[in-house]
Short mmCIF file of C-alpha atoms in Angstrom, two decimals:
data_model
loop_
_atom_site.label_atom_id
_atom_site.label_comp_id
_atom_site.label_asym_id
_atom_site.label_seq_id
_atom_site.Cartn_x
_atom_site.Cartn_y
_atom_site.Cartn_z
CA MET A 1 27.66 12.68 -16.59
CA LYS A 2 28.76 13.84 -13.15
CA GLU A 3 29.80 11.42 -10.43
CA ILE A 4 26.80 9.39 -9.27
CA VAL A 5 25.88 10.10 -5.65
CA TYR A 6 23.91 7.61 -3.54
CA LYS A 7 21.54 8.97 -0.91
CA ASP A 8 19.58 7.21 1.82
CA TYR A 9 15.91 8.16 1.53
CA THR A 10 14.62 5.62 4.05
CA ASN A 11 13.39 8.36 6.38
CA LYS A 12 12.54 10.87 3.67
CA SER A 13 9.84 11.23 1.03
CA VAL A 14 9.58 8.41 -1.48
CA GLU A 15 8.16 10.99 -3.93
CA VAL A 16 11.69 11.37 -5.33
CA CYS A 17 11.23 7.97 -7.01
CA ARG A 18 7.84 8.68 -8.64
CA GLU A 19 9.10 8.97 -12.22
CA LEU A 20 11.55 6.05 -11.90
CA CYS A 21 8.88 3.79 -10.41
CA ASN A 22 6.40 4.66 -13.15
CA GLU A 23 9.09 3.83 -15.74
CA LEU A 24 9.59 0.44 -14.06
CA MET A 25 5.85 -0.25 -13.94
CA ALA A 26 5.48 0.67 -17.64
CA TYR A 27 8.40 -1.64 -18.51
CA GLN A 28 6.84 -4.55 -16.58
CA ALA A 29 3.48 -3.97 -18.32
CA LYS A 30 5.15 -3.92 -21.73
CA GLN A 31 7.00 -7.19 -21.04
CA ALA A 32 4.09 -9.06 -19.42
CA VAL A 33 2.68 -12.10 -21.19
CA ILE A 34 0.22 -13.05 -18.41
CA GLY A 35 -2.03 -10.44 -16.80
CA LYS A 36 -0.90 -7.47 -18.85
CA GLU A 37 -3.88 -5.46 -17.56
CA PHE A 38 -2.76 -6.11 -13.97
CA PHE A 39 0.66 -4.61 -14.67
CA GLU A 40 -0.82 -1.74 -16.67
CA ALA A 41 -2.77 -0.73 -13.56
CA MET A 42 0.39 -0.51 -11.43
CA THR A 43 1.72 2.97 -10.68
CA PHE A 44 3.92 4.74 -8.19
CA GLU A 45 0.84 5.40 -6.03
CA ASN A 46 -0.38 1.82 -5.69
CA ARG A 47 3.01 0.11 -5.80
CA LEU A 48 6.06 1.89 -4.36
CA ASN A 49 4.30 4.64 -2.41
CA ALA A 50 1.86 2.19 -0.81
CA ALA A 51 4.57 -0.36 0.07
CA PHE A 52 6.93 2.33 1.40
CA ASN A 53 4.28 3.84 3.68
CA GLN A 54 3.14 0.44 4.93
CA ALA A 55 6.61 -0.94 5.74
CA THR A 56 8.08 -0.49 9.20
CA ILE A 57 11.47 -2.03 8.42
CA LYS A 58 12.74 -0.70 5.10
CA SER A 59 15.60 0.78 3.12
CA LEU A 60 15.45 3.12 0.13
CA ILE A 61 18.68 4.17 -1.58
CA VAL A 62 18.47 6.56 -4.53
CA ALA A 63 21.23 7.18 -7.09
CA PHE A 64 21.54 10.77 -8.35
CA ASN A 65 23.29 12.42 -11.27
CA GLU A 66 23.48 15.94 -9.87
CA ASP A 67 19.86 16.62 -8.78
CA THR A 68 18.30 13.98 -11.04
CA PRO A 69 17.34 10.59 -9.56
CA VAL A 70 18.57 7.91 -11.97
CA GLY A 71 18.06 4.67 -10.03
CA TYR A 72 16.87 3.22 -6.76
CA ILE A 73 16.57 0.10 -4.64
CA PHE A 74 13.77 -0.48 -2.15
CA LEU A 75 13.87 -3.27 0.45
CA THR A 76 11.62 -4.34 3.31
CA ALA A 77 11.57 -6.90 6.13
CA ASP A 78 8.69 -8.29 8.14
CA THR A 79 7.67 -11.31 10.19
CA ILE A 80 5.31 -13.50 8.20
CA ASN A 81 2.60 -15.35 10.09
CA GLU A 82 0.34 -18.10 8.76
CA GLU A 83 -2.38 -15.63 7.72
CA ALA A 84 0.06 -13.53 5.66
CA LYS A 85 1.56 -16.68 4.15
CA ASN A 86 -1.84 -17.88 2.94
CA TYR A 87 -3.21 -14.51 1.79
CA ARG A 88 -4.73 -14.43 -1.70
CA PRO A 89 -6.31 -11.18 -2.93
CA ASP A 90 -9.79 -11.48 -4.44
CA TRP A 91 -8.62 -10.28 -7.87
CA ILE A 92 -6.29 -13.26 -8.23
CA ARG A 93 -9.22 -15.53 -9.04
CA ARG A 94 -9.11 -14.06 -12.55
CA PHE A 95 -5.80 -15.87 -13.08
CA SER A 96 -6.05 -19.02 -10.99
CA ALA A 97 -8.26 -20.16 -8.12
CA ASP A 98 -5.61 -22.48 -6.69
CA SER A 99 -2.45 -20.48 -7.31
CA ASN A 100 0.34 -20.01 -4.82
CA GLY A 101 0.63 -16.71 -2.98
CA LEU A 102 3.76 -14.71 -2.34
CA PHE A 103 5.19 -17.32 0.01
CA PRO A 104 5.79 -21.01 -0.64
CA ASP A 105 3.96 -23.84 1.13
CA TRP A 106 7.26 -24.98 2.69
CA LEU A 107 7.80 -21.70 4.57
CA LYS A 108 7.41 -22.39 8.29
CA THR A 109 5.80 -19.52 10.18
CA PRO A 110 6.46 -17.28 11.90
CA ALA A 111 9.43 -16.41 9.69
CA LYS A 112 11.29 -13.16 9.28
CA VAL A 113 11.40 -12.42 5.56
CA ALA A 114 13.27 -9.64 3.79
CA THR A 115 12.24 -8.64 0.29
CA LEU A 116 14.03 -6.85 -2.51
CA ASN A 117 10.93 -4.98 -3.72
CA ASN A 118 12.22 -2.71 -6.48
CA LEU A 119 15.52 -2.25 -8.27
CA TYR A 120 15.55 0.10 -11.22
CA ILE A 121 18.07 2.18 -13.18
CA SER A 122 17.03 4.56 -15.98
CA PRO A 123 18.03 3.01 -19.33
CA GLU A 124 20.37 5.88 -20.24
CA TYR A 125 22.36 5.30 -17.03
CA ARG A 126 22.83 1.55 -17.37
CA GLY A 127 26.37 0.33 -17.88
CA HIS A 128 27.81 2.78 -15.32
CA HIS A 129 27.87 0.30 -12.38
CA ILE A 130 24.89 1.96 -10.68
CA GLY A 131 23.04 -1.35 -10.49
CA LYS A 132 26.10 -2.99 -8.98
CA ARG A 133 26.35 -0.37 -6.22
CA LEU A 134 22.63 -0.49 -5.46
CA THR A 135 22.67 -4.30 -5.44
CA GLU A 136 25.67 -4.40 -3.10
CA HIS A 137 23.80 -2.15 -0.69
CA GLY A 138 20.71 -4.33 -1.05
CA MET A 139 22.48 -7.60 -0.37
CA ASN A 140 24.26 -6.10 2.66
CA TRP A 141 20.97 -4.72 3.97
CA LEU A 142 19.22 -8.07 3.46
CA GLU A 143 22.00 -9.86 5.33
CA ASN A 144 21.91 -7.36 8.20
CA SER A 145 18.11 -7.54 8.46
CA ASN A 146 18.50 -10.84 10.34
CA ALA A 147 15.79 -12.32 8.15
CA ASP A 148 15.48 -16.08 7.80
CA TYR A 149 14.84 -15.74 4.07
CA PHE A 150 15.34 -13.15 1.34
CA PHE A 151 12.78 -13.01 -1.48
CA VAL A 152 12.61 -11.22 -4.81
CA TYR A 153 9.62 -11.35 -7.15
CA VAL A 154 10.10 -11.22 -10.92
CA SER A 155 7.15 -10.28 -13.12
CA ASN A 156 6.45 -12.59 -16.04
CA GLY A 157 8.14 -11.54 -19.25
CA ASN A 158 10.96 -9.82 -17.38
CA ASN A 159 14.28 -11.53 -18.15
CA VAL A 160 16.15 -10.57 -14.95
CA ALA A 161 16.05 -14.01 -13.29
CA PRO A 162 19.67 -14.85 -14.33
CA PHE A 163 20.84 -11.64 -12.61
CA TYR A 164 19.23 -12.68 -9.32
CA GLU A 165 20.46 -16.26 -9.68
CA LYS A 166 24.04 -14.91 -9.89
CA LEU A 167 23.40 -13.26 -6.53
CA GLY A 168 22.45 -16.64 -5.05
CA PHE A 169 18.66 -16.53 -5.37
CA LYS A 170 16.96 -19.83 -6.30
CA PHE A 171 13.58 -20.30 -7.94
CA SER A 172 10.91 -20.95 -5.31
CA HIS A 173 7.52 -21.02 -7.01
CA PRO A 174 5.17 -19.33 -9.47
CA VAL A 175 2.96 -16.72 -7.78
CA PHE A 176 -0.68 -16.10 -8.71
CA GLY A 177 -0.79 -18.51 -11.65
CA GLY A 178 2.56 -17.43 -13.11
CA LEU A 179 1.91 -13.70 -12.93
CA ILE A 180 5.13 -13.44 -10.93
CA ASP A 181 7.96 -15.87 -10.09
CA ALA A 182 9.37 -15.98 -6.56
CA TYR A 183 13.10 -16.45 -5.92
CA TYR A 184 14.70 -16.83 -2.50
CA ILE A 185 17.85 -17.20 -0.47
CA LYS A 186 17.81 -19.04 2.85
CA ARG A 187 20.03 -17.10 5.21
CA SER A 188 22.84 -19.17 6.69
CA PRO A 189 22.54 -19.58 10.44
CA VAL A 190 25.02 -17.47 12.38
CA GLU A 191 27.78 -19.70 13.69
CA SER A 192 28.37 -19.76 17.41
CA HIS A 193 31.88 -18.72 18.46
CA GLU A 194 31.81 -20.00 22.04
#
């Protein structure tokens, strides 16, 4: 393995992550206990590509071994209003009519929220500190986004919650009847140095 190189693809084509994203989606579908068919329908096109093209404030860092992408982290930030906070897609009724959405009831709007959307490293490249480097970038980006809160969403059956808890994320609430669990960090207010 050559030295891993990290490249900023925020203003480039997200296509470079197609294969990695599809691997992540397949992994989530395999692990899912609730809503397996929902995860099986997720692909690069309707997950990463759609979110990347929709986001105005974002960061995409891709790890390469020579010319091969081996991992990535994708982050976004946006101001959440009351309508976005209460949004429930029609398909969610299959799981639960009264389930929580992506954001908790206690979130006061408008609120600037940053989200760690995707973090993935190809299995054969794990154990080489790629995840650590991508996560460090992600946590720095989240902090510099000036968001009030940072969120990460963990699909059911995926055992990565302890990893995010070590980073300071706390459980917030189950999303869409337990399809996903939301974790958050409340950003510390910037101290005044007057």
